[in-house]
XYZ file of C-alpha atoms in Angstrom:
608
model
C 0.000 0.000 0.000
C 2.385 2.705 1.284
C 2.530 5.576 -1.291
C 1.391 9.000 -0.057
C -1.697 10.942 0.924
C -5.154 9.684 0.001
C -7.039 12.963 -0.192
C -6.655 16.604 -1.195
C -8.711 19.811 -1.357
C -10.019 18.723 -4.762
C -10.951 15.136 -3.801
C -14.558 14.269 -4.562
C -16.553 11.224 -3.529
C -19.569 9.197 -4.520
C -21.879 8.557 -1.578
C -23.679 5.196 -1.625
C -27.097 4.863 0.069
C -28.431 8.379 0.628
C -28.035 9.677 4.202
C -28.704 13.415 4.432
C -26.946 14.149 7.736
C -23.450 12.755 6.998
C -23.537 14.242 3.499
C -24.483 17.663 4.866
C -21.703 17.360 7.446
C -19.224 16.709 4.648
C -20.441 19.766 2.747
C -20.312 21.936 5.877
C -16.732 20.790 6.436
C -15.934 21.729 2.836
C -17.244 25.237 3.415
C -15.377 25.490 6.711
C -12.141 24.606 4.908
C -12.759 27.083 2.096
C -13.088 24.448 -0.618
C -14.291 25.754 -3.953
C -16.115 22.556 -4.942
C -18.292 20.227 -2.829
C -16.603 16.977 -1.817
C -19.725 14.961 -2.701
C -20.048 14.824 -6.482
C -22.911 12.357 -6.647
C -25.205 10.113 -4.647
C -25.980 6.496 -5.483
C -29.421 5.405 -4.338
C -30.304 2.049 -5.938
C -33.471 2.330 -8.001
C -33.697 6.129 -7.763
C -32.524 8.964 -9.993
C -32.776 12.732 -9.938
C -31.290 15.300 -7.575
C -31.041 15.944 -3.840
C -30.992 19.484 -2.477
C -28.344 20.228 0.137
C -26.423 23.266 1.376
C -22.903 24.301 0.445
C -22.422 27.188 2.834
C -25.319 29.558 2.247
C -25.881 28.286 -1.274
C -28.390 25.520 -1.916
C -27.046 23.031 -4.432
C -28.510 20.057 -6.312
C -26.409 16.890 -6.126
C -27.205 14.315 -8.832
C -28.612 10.957 -7.748
C -27.752 7.834 -9.744
C -29.372 4.423 -9.581
C -26.237 2.341 -10.140
C -22.549 2.500 -9.267
C -21.614 2.121 -12.913
C -23.778 5.052 -13.999
C -22.386 7.261 -11.229
C -18.765 6.482 -12.087
C -19.422 7.144 -15.755
C -21.059 10.481 -14.953
C -18.230 11.539 -12.608
C -14.983 10.185 -14.123
C -12.700 12.307 -11.884
C -14.201 11.002 -8.640
C -11.918 8.469 -6.950
C -13.441 7.941 -3.475
C -16.451 5.723 -2.748
C -18.168 6.164 0.638
C -20.363 3.167 1.358
C -23.207 3.620 3.847
C -24.925 0.363 2.821
C -26.044 -2.070 5.521
C -23.833 -5.036 6.420
C -26.021 -7.213 4.179
C -25.137 -5.406 0.956
C -21.944 -3.563 1.876
C -19.602 -6.219 0.486
C -21.282 -6.556 -2.909
C -21.548 -2.794 -3.459
C -17.972 -2.245 -2.256
C -16.669 -4.878 -4.657
C -18.634 -3.286 -7.494
C -17.000 0.049 -6.641
C -13.489 -1.433 -6.429
C -13.944 -2.875 -9.902
C -14.548 0.579 -11.345
C -11.275 1.854 -12.853
C -11.848 5.382 -11.532
C -12.331 4.407 -7.871
C -9.162 4.383 -5.767
C -10.420 4.474 -2.154
C -13.462 2.685 -0.687
C -14.678 3.451 2.849
C -17.064 0.860 4.328
C -19.037 2.188 7.293
C -21.131 -0.894 8.154
C -20.337 -3.204 11.046
C -20.857 -6.941 10.820
C -19.757 -7.493 7.218
C -19.062 -11.251 6.873
C -15.350 -11.950 7.375
C -15.048 -14.030 4.188
C -16.481 -11.139 2.150
C -14.060 -8.724 3.823
C -11.092 -10.971 3.002
C -12.145 -11.037 -0.647
C -12.384 -7.240 -0.701
C -8.931 -6.924 0.881
C -7.393 -9.352 -1.603
C -8.917 -7.582 -4.598
C -7.879 -4.131 -3.309
C -4.269 -5.177 -2.684
C -4.018 -6.907 -6.056
C -5.270 -3.778 -7.825
C -3.393 -1.173 -5.745
C -6.541 0.222 -4.145
C -7.336 1.208 -0.567
C -10.146 -0.035 1.675
C -10.929 1.818 4.907
C -13.155 -0.255 7.191
C -15.457 -2.125 7.584
C -16.882 -0.841 10.860
C -15.254 2.536 10.448
C -16.314 6.141 10.866
C -13.902 6.960 8.007
C -11.068 9.414 7.857
C -10.153 13.051 7.424
C -7.496 15.214 5.890
C -7.564 18.437 7.857
C -8.551 21.432 5.767
C -9.250 19.271 2.731
C -11.647 16.315 2.880
C -13.543 14.154 5.345
C -15.585 10.983 5.126
C -19.172 11.040 6.400
C -19.484 11.599 10.148
C -15.757 11.600 10.857
C -14.841 14.000 13.699
C -18.481 14.502 14.660
C -20.149 17.883 14.931
C -18.932 21.179 13.549
C -18.241 22.399 17.076
C -15.889 19.467 17.618
C -14.226 19.990 14.237
C -13.523 23.641 15.064
C -12.308 22.791 18.558
C -9.968 20.180 17.072
C -8.696 22.695 14.466
C -9.518 20.289 11.650
C -10.421 23.124 9.274
C -6.716 23.558 8.470
C -3.799 21.097 8.243
C -1.425 20.420 11.101
C 1.694 18.279 11.321
C 0.482 15.025 12.903
C -0.608 11.836 11.184
C -3.036 9.812 13.296
C -4.391 6.293 12.884
C -6.672 4.306 15.150
C -8.959 1.327 15.126
C -11.728 3.190 16.919
C -13.816 5.941 15.352
C -15.097 7.160 18.697
C -11.603 7.349 20.176
C -10.444 9.129 17.019
C -12.695 12.056 17.919
C -11.185 12.104 21.406
C -7.653 11.960 20.075
C -8.216 14.723 17.498
C -9.107 16.929 20.455
C -6.113 15.765 22.494
C -3.684 16.271 19.614
C -5.089 19.762 18.904
C -4.482 20.776 22.534
C -0.769 19.949 22.568
C 0.316 20.244 18.902
C -0.608 22.265 15.841
C -3.208 19.603 14.992
C -3.473 16.650 12.663
C -2.660 16.536 8.978
C -4.557 13.326 8.337
C -6.503 10.944 10.550
C -7.803 7.471 9.751
C -9.978 5.045 11.713
C -9.306 1.646 10.169
C -12.332 0.030 11.869
C -12.796 -2.402 14.693
C -13.507 -5.637 12.818
C -11.143 -8.597 13.000
C -10.012 -8.088 9.398
C -9.676 -4.377 8.547
C -9.323 -3.403 4.904
C -6.106 -1.551 5.697
C -3.913 -1.814 8.768
C -2.322 0.555 11.257
C 1.091 -0.004 9.668
C -0.303 0.597 6.168
C -1.228 4.115 7.152
C 1.854 4.815 9.280
C 4.066 3.861 6.313
C 1.959 6.075 4.104
C 2.219 8.983 6.581
C 5.985 8.478 6.543
C 5.953 9.375 2.821
C 3.932 12.588 3.280
C 6.315 15.549 3.757
C 3.745 17.594 5.710
C 3.402 14.850 8.341
C 6.213 15.295 10.874
C 5.135 12.791 13.532
C 2.609 9.988 13.951
C 0.235 9.022 16.725
C -1.114 5.453 16.794
C -3.927 4.192 19.013
C -4.293 0.430 18.920
C -6.253 -2.010 21.049
C -5.922 -5.480 22.474
C -6.786 -8.403 20.234
C -5.292 -9.399 16.908
C -1.680 -8.860 15.832
C -1.987 -5.805 13.601
C 0.297 -3.732 15.818
C 3.157 -6.215 15.296
C 3.387 -5.308 11.598
C 4.099 -1.770 12.792
C 6.681 -3.146 15.216
C 8.449 -4.868 12.295
C 8.331 -1.699 10.166
C 9.910 0.264 13.030
C 12.617 -2.368 13.557
C 13.427 -2.440 9.840
C 13.808 1.335 9.738
C 10.914 1.829 7.315
C 9.467 4.499 9.603
C 11.798 7.465 9.961
C 9.520 9.894 11.794
C 8.655 9.816 15.512
C 5.763 7.526 16.463
C 3.816 7.965 19.689
C 1.722 4.836 20.323
C -0.601 3.372 22.873
C -2.558 0.114 22.845
C -5.767 0.286 24.864
C -7.132 -2.601 26.905
C -4.559 -2.976 29.644
C -7.428 -3.414 32.102
C -8.278 -6.792 30.533
C -5.843 -8.516 32.895
C -8.008 -7.496 35.826
C -10.695 -9.914 34.638
C -10.421 -13.607 35.431
C -11.887 -14.695 32.092
C -11.469 -13.487 28.506
C -13.213 -10.167 27.861
C -14.780 -9.001 24.612
C -14.589 -5.224 24.344
C -16.662 -3.067 21.967
C -15.114 -4.056 18.655
C -15.266 -7.490 17.083
C -11.456 -7.582 17.039
C -11.012 -6.257 20.592
C -10.610 -9.625 22.287
C -7.337 -10.940 23.565
C -6.561 -14.385 22.209
C -3.359 -14.903 24.191
C -0.470 -13.072 25.783
C 0.862 -11.725 22.452
C -2.518 -10.110 21.761
C -2.665 -8.389 25.137
C -2.332 -4.613 25.337
C 0.702 -4.912 27.641
C 2.621 -7.147 25.226
C 1.908 -4.877 22.271
C 2.876 -1.728 24.160
C 6.149 -3.321 25.215
C 6.912 -4.502 21.677
C 6.232 -1.036 20.255
C 8.443 0.577 22.872
C 11.246 -1.907 22.212
C 10.985 -1.146 18.476
C 11.497 2.601 19.072
C 8.025 4.055 19.431
C 7.285 6.512 22.207
C 4.936 4.572 24.515
C 3.619 6.227 27.689
C 2.992 4.374 30.932
C -0.792 4.803 30.641
C -3.485 6.303 28.452
C -3.597 9.297 30.812
C 0.075 9.962 30.025
C -0.473 9.770 26.255
C -1.242 13.482 25.908
C 1.993 14.465 27.656
C 4.003 12.095 25.446
C 2.484 13.622 22.304
C 3.218 17.122 23.611
C 6.815 16.338 24.463
C 7.471 14.727 21.088
C 5.954 17.672 19.225
C 7.877 20.267 21.243
C 11.157 18.415 20.627
C 10.495 18.560 16.881
C 9.721 22.283 17.106
C 12.892 22.927 19.060
C 14.885 20.907 16.569
C 13.520 23.019 13.707
C 11.744 20.116 12.067
C 8.290 21.638 12.648
C 7.232 25.206 12.143
C 3.854 25.357 13.924
C 0.967 26.184 11.614
C -0.349 29.721 11.936
C -3.857 29.782 13.291
C -6.653 30.948 10.968
C -10.207 31.944 11.758
C -12.660 29.580 10.073
C -15.764 31.018 8.389
C -19.091 30.961 10.192
C -21.250 28.058 9.044
C -24.836 29.220 8.437
C -27.168 27.592 10.912
C -30.107 25.562 9.639
C -33.395 27.361 10.108
C -34.928 24.504 12.105
C -31.960 24.488 14.503
C -32.010 28.255 14.879
C -35.748 28.245 15.595
C -35.355 25.558 18.272
C -32.582 27.522 19.956
C -34.705 30.675 19.923
C -32.298 32.644 17.736
C -34.746 33.389 14.940
C -38.440 33.256 14.220
C -39.922 32.385 10.874
C -43.457 32.650 9.502
C -45.283 29.499 8.525
C -46.516 29.010 4.976
C -49.690 27.018 5.588
C -52.404 27.251 8.231
C -54.342 24.092 9.101
C -57.098 23.862 11.701
C -58.809 20.586 10.816
C -56.129 17.950 11.354
C -52.747 17.409 12.948
C -50.348 14.633 11.976
C -47.740 15.443 14.630
C -47.425 13.274 17.728
C -48.162 9.598 18.133
C -51.301 9.510 15.972
C -53.226 11.797 13.598
C -56.032 13.911 14.996
C -59.164 15.131 13.218
C -60.283 18.443 14.743
C -58.483 17.447 17.928
C -59.990 13.950 18.136
C -57.336 11.178 18.123
C -57.626 8.552 15.409
C -57.865 5.821 18.025
C -60.926 7.508 19.592
C -62.599 7.751 16.183
C -62.239 4.004 15.716
C -62.935 2.958 19.302
C -66.101 5.073 19.549
C -67.462 3.720 16.270
C -67.496 6.989 14.332
C -68.931 6.750 10.826
C -68.173 8.613 7.610
C -70.635 11.331 8.613
C -68.809 11.848 11.905
C -65.469 12.169 10.115
C -66.991 14.717 7.714
C -68.388 16.673 10.651
C -64.882 16.853 12.167
C -62.968 17.672 9.007
C -65.548 19.974 7.389
C -67.293 21.577 10.341
C -64.546 21.169 12.990
C -66.942 19.794 15.583
C -68.748 16.594 16.485
C -72.330 17.006 15.298
C -75.260 15.112 16.854
C -75.853 11.641 15.507
C -78.973 12.637 13.524
C -76.871 15.261 11.705
C -74.078 12.856 10.749
C -76.705 10.269 9.780
C -78.322 12.830 7.475
C -74.928 13.509 5.877
C -74.467 9.771 5.275
C -77.966 9.491 3.756
C -77.180 12.366 1.385
C -73.990 10.596 0.298
C -75.820 7.316 -0.290
C -78.688 8.936 -2.202
C -76.387 11.014 -4.413
C -73.706 8.395 -5.053
C -75.008 7.625 -8.533
C -77.878 8.384 -10.866
C -77.238 6.013 -13.728
C -74.911 6.059 -16.756
C -76.817 8.666 -18.764
C -76.221 11.807 -16.682
C -73.443 14.031 -17.927
C -70.907 13.224 -15.202
C -71.207 9.465 -15.560
C -71.224 9.765 -19.355
C -67.956 11.690 -19.347
C -66.355 9.217 -16.959
C -67.471 6.252 -19.081
C -66.124 7.809 -22.296
C -62.804 8.597 -20.610
C -62.457 5.120 -19.097
C -63.179 3.554 -22.480
C -60.403 5.704 -23.949
C -57.998 3.734 -21.761
C -57.340 6.499 -19.265
C -56.520 5.808 -15.628
C -58.893 6.006 -12.645
C -58.019 9.555 -11.600
C -58.394 10.928 -15.144
C -61.741 9.175 -15.579
C -62.999 10.408 -12.200
C -61.923 13.993 -12.815
C -63.516 14.118 -16.264
C -66.853 13.306 -14.623
C -66.364 15.668 -11.681
C -65.604 18.570 -14.011
C -69.168 18.498 -15.317
C -70.553 19.334 -11.865
C -71.817 22.884 -11.889
C -74.986 24.978 -12.054
C -76.654 22.559 -14.504
C -75.509 19.259 -13.018
C -75.336 18.572 -9.295
C -73.942 21.955 -8.410
C -77.200 23.639 -7.498
C -77.268 22.601 -3.838
C -75.363 25.688 -2.687
C -77.485 27.992 -4.867
C -80.700 26.362 -3.671
C -79.685 26.840 -0.048
C -78.482 30.378 -0.684
C -81.647 31.578 -2.434
C -84.092 29.696 -0.173
C -82.365 31.134 2.895
C -82.337 34.671 1.549
C -86.011 34.534 0.563
C -87.147 32.980 3.840
C -85.051 35.284 6.013
C -86.431 38.319 4.137
C -89.997 37.058 4.590
C -90.764 36.730 0.862
C -93.837 34.770 -0.145
C -93.309 31.934 -2.642
C -94.976 34.178 -5.262
C -92.608 37.103 -4.525
C -89.580 34.832 -4.539
C -90.351 32.982 -7.788
C -91.528 36.021 -9.731
C -88.567 38.047 -8.447
C -86.184 35.387 -9.758
C -88.044 35.369 -13.069
C -87.598 39.138 -13.466
C -83.858 38.703 -12.843
C -83.684 35.966 -15.481
C -82.530 33.381 -12.926
C -83.945 29.880 -12.794
C -85.034 28.877 -9.299
C -82.278 26.532 -8.011
C -83.540 23.275 -6.525
C -86.769 23.326 -8.550
C -87.414 21.344 -11.737
C -86.510 17.931 -13.135
C -86.166 16.460 -16.624
C -87.947 13.235 -15.644
C -89.747 13.668 -12.327
C -93.089 15.465 -12.031
C -96.112 16.053 -9.782
C -97.268 12.496 -10.429
C -93.803 10.910 -10.440
C -92.007 12.312 -7.409
C -88.303 11.796 -6.758
C -88.067 9.002 -4.192
C -84.827 10.507 -2.867
C -86.596 13.746 -1.962
C -89.327 11.836 -0.147
C -86.781 9.836 1.885
C -84.903 12.976 2.915
C -88.099 14.747 3.940
C -89.276 11.741 5.930
C -85.970 11.542 7.823
C -86.021 15.260 8.580
C -89.615 15.221 9.857
C -88.641 12.367 12.180
C -85.330 13.652 13.539
C -84.861 17.382 12.945
C -85.913 19.848 15.667
C -87.105 22.253 12.959
C -87.753 22.040 9.207
C -88.723 25.658 8.496
C -86.520 25.975 5.392
C -87.739 22.693 3.959
C -91.350 23.723 4.532
C -90.647 26.994 2.731
C -89.121 25.033 -0.178
C -92.283 22.900 -0.350
C -94.417 26.073 -0.488
C -92.274 27.287 -3.375
C -92.758 23.900 -5.064
C -96.522 24.198 -4.704
C -96.422 27.556 -6.468
C -94.096 26.382 -9.298
C -96.243 23.299 -9.908
C -99.079 25.637 -10.741
C -96.944 26.785 -13.671
C -95.609 23.449 -14.945
C -95.981 19.797 -13.974
C -92.195 19.113 -13.834
C -91.262 22.087 -11.599
C -90.959 19.817 -8.565
C -88.554 20.132 -5.657
C -85.520 18.141 -6.797
C -82.811 16.455 -4.725
C -80.580 19.551 -4.874
C -83.358 21.683 -3.434
C -84.212 19.098 -0.788
C -80.617 18.749 0.415
C -80.021 22.507 0.259
C -83.109 23.413 2.314
C -82.685 20.561 4.793
C -79.051 21.373 5.362
C -80.105 24.868 6.325
C -82.467 23.274 8.841
C -79.637 21.054 10.117
C -77.312 24.023 10.622
C -79.926 26.252 12.197
C -81.739 23.591 14.237
C -78.675 21.919 15.751
C -77.824 25.067 17.709
C -74.124 24.506 17.012
C -73.614 27.226 14.399
C -73.924 30.992 14.503
C -75.736 32.894 11.773
C -72.383 34.085 10.465
C -71.043 30.509 10.327
C -74.153 29.325 8.469
C -73.785 32.116 5.886
C -70.094 31.264 5.477
C -70.770 27.538 5.048
C -73.272 28.230 2.280
C -71.017 30.795 0.622
C -67.866 28.661 0.632
C -69.577 25.716 -1.092
C -69.857 23.073 1.637
C -73.139 21.734 0.309
C -71.871 21.153 -3.219
C -68.985 19.359 -1.513
C -71.477 16.739 -0.388
C -72.523 16.084 -3.984
C -68.901 15.971 -5.190
C -67.986 13.502 -2.447
C -71.053 11.347 -3.020
C -70.907 11.299 -6.822
C -67.209 10.363 -6.738
C -68.314 6.972 -5.419
C -70.514 6.368 -8.457
C -68.014 7.748 -10.970
C -65.317 5.441 -9.604
C -67.803 2.579 -9.920
C -68.494 3.457 -13.587
C -64.750 3.539 -14.268
C -64.234 0.086 -12.786
C -67.355 -1.211 -14.578
C -66.085 -0.171 -18.013
C -62.615 -1.570 -17.392
C -64.019 -4.819 -16.013
C -66.215 -5.161 -19.113
C -63.212 -4.295 -21.323
C -65.285 -1.817 -23.290
C -63.690 -0.404 -26.461
C -63.157 3.253 -27.359
C -66.483 5.068 -27.440
C -67.606 6.737 -30.666
C -70.890 8.609 -30.766
C -73.279 7.245 -33.454
C -73.856 9.413 -36.552
C -77.599 8.970 -36.393
C -77.626 10.732 -33.006
C -76.056 13.897 -34.461
C -77.880 16.594 -36.393
C -75.528 17.646 -39.169
C -76.595 21.025 -40.435
C -75.250 24.183 -42.003
């Protein structure tokens, strides 16, 4: 492996398996370091394509998303780092696919628990093809002031405290990602900071070893000393011992192997990492520390003394003129996310939408404040849900029952009415359900199903003003307005609409008052004196009875009733109800596999 540094200020990576937080942390680090280009060139999210919006400083950028590793590498031929956030189940396969791409040079595998056989195959392929694997079970690595992998070094506050926004003089390598964060802080306190830090991962078979990176650091001119943090278990540290003995490492190495406390236990102890388990005296922390010290590394007497040993080594190099401490720079201020700033009370921001009918925050959705579980447990029906979402209150049972009756009675009126006809024609044209439904709904208006609001509006105005049926009807005639809710193409005095009769019967039985309906009937009596088909139709019946429901329930003010009629609540009932029938007609035509509809010539009057 050896060679030199892995990363630079122009290094870019492909990020596998989209994770917004670590990607944003990488981009924030880029901005902190003054990079001109984002370190994440593309995202690979299997089965998805497009773009993901993220922040690069104050600027919002769109990072391309690719569905395959091959497509991403082809689209970004200069990218040579692959950061793999796949689960342990798929990490090996995706990492191997990345290693086989000629443009990829470094693969970082974050997942723990990758099968050891798969890891060995990855290591063998990487070594045979002069590529580098960091991990598995790693947090990644960082080159100070240049590039970092994923969540390496933690939060921005920690990065600034550890002076990672600019390069120092120390090369650091560890098995542990968590301890890396601690050591970055320690090194920053007593030196000019790190130049590069790597966490090789805690699995039994790491993709690259401690000695691999120490030998590489030895070839980087900017690295003047190395700090190594090993742990009990395995024999990785002994390859570093051999390199030191053979004189391959010419720069000072300060090392410590954690786990000396293992001897205090009577039986073998498994520490946090899969590889942190002593398999004999040679794998103990004490034996490794002694071997490193004998080979020439600076090894303190305890972990607590490690900081002092690093400090002393650094100061000796400064005094000897081998290190000129890096001048401190002030990093730029990273813009704070709005959500974070709001939570901390630093800013306030207006909302963009107001909602009063439902709330999907918390453990379960609420309709007008009523938890979903209560709706189910108390046996609420469709009418009750409408009363909550439309009227923002729980109406009496007779009211919600009336709403349900209206929906049932208006659900369909055969295939010949304009709405159903349009839906049928559209469905037979091969269109989807939504298109077929909408084509039928768009016919609802003043001439088809949309007269409920107008009927209620005009009946209410006439009744409230004390107009007689004669004054109301004749007044509408003078204005050139047809009386909404009166008249039918088929029904007549001798062939009444059964739906109207059912609604009136229910209201007489359950409503406290039916004054508006009775007024509508008086108007019907007058219009029938003019023509036999000027009967009260279902629009007029629903419109007048809904006025009685609103007024008689005692739950609405006059202003609320006027607003409900004005907004179009009552037509909403027809739209909701008729959607049931239009969906049924769509399914019926598709089930019957009906062909494209063409209107017959004989039903068209061709004229000049």
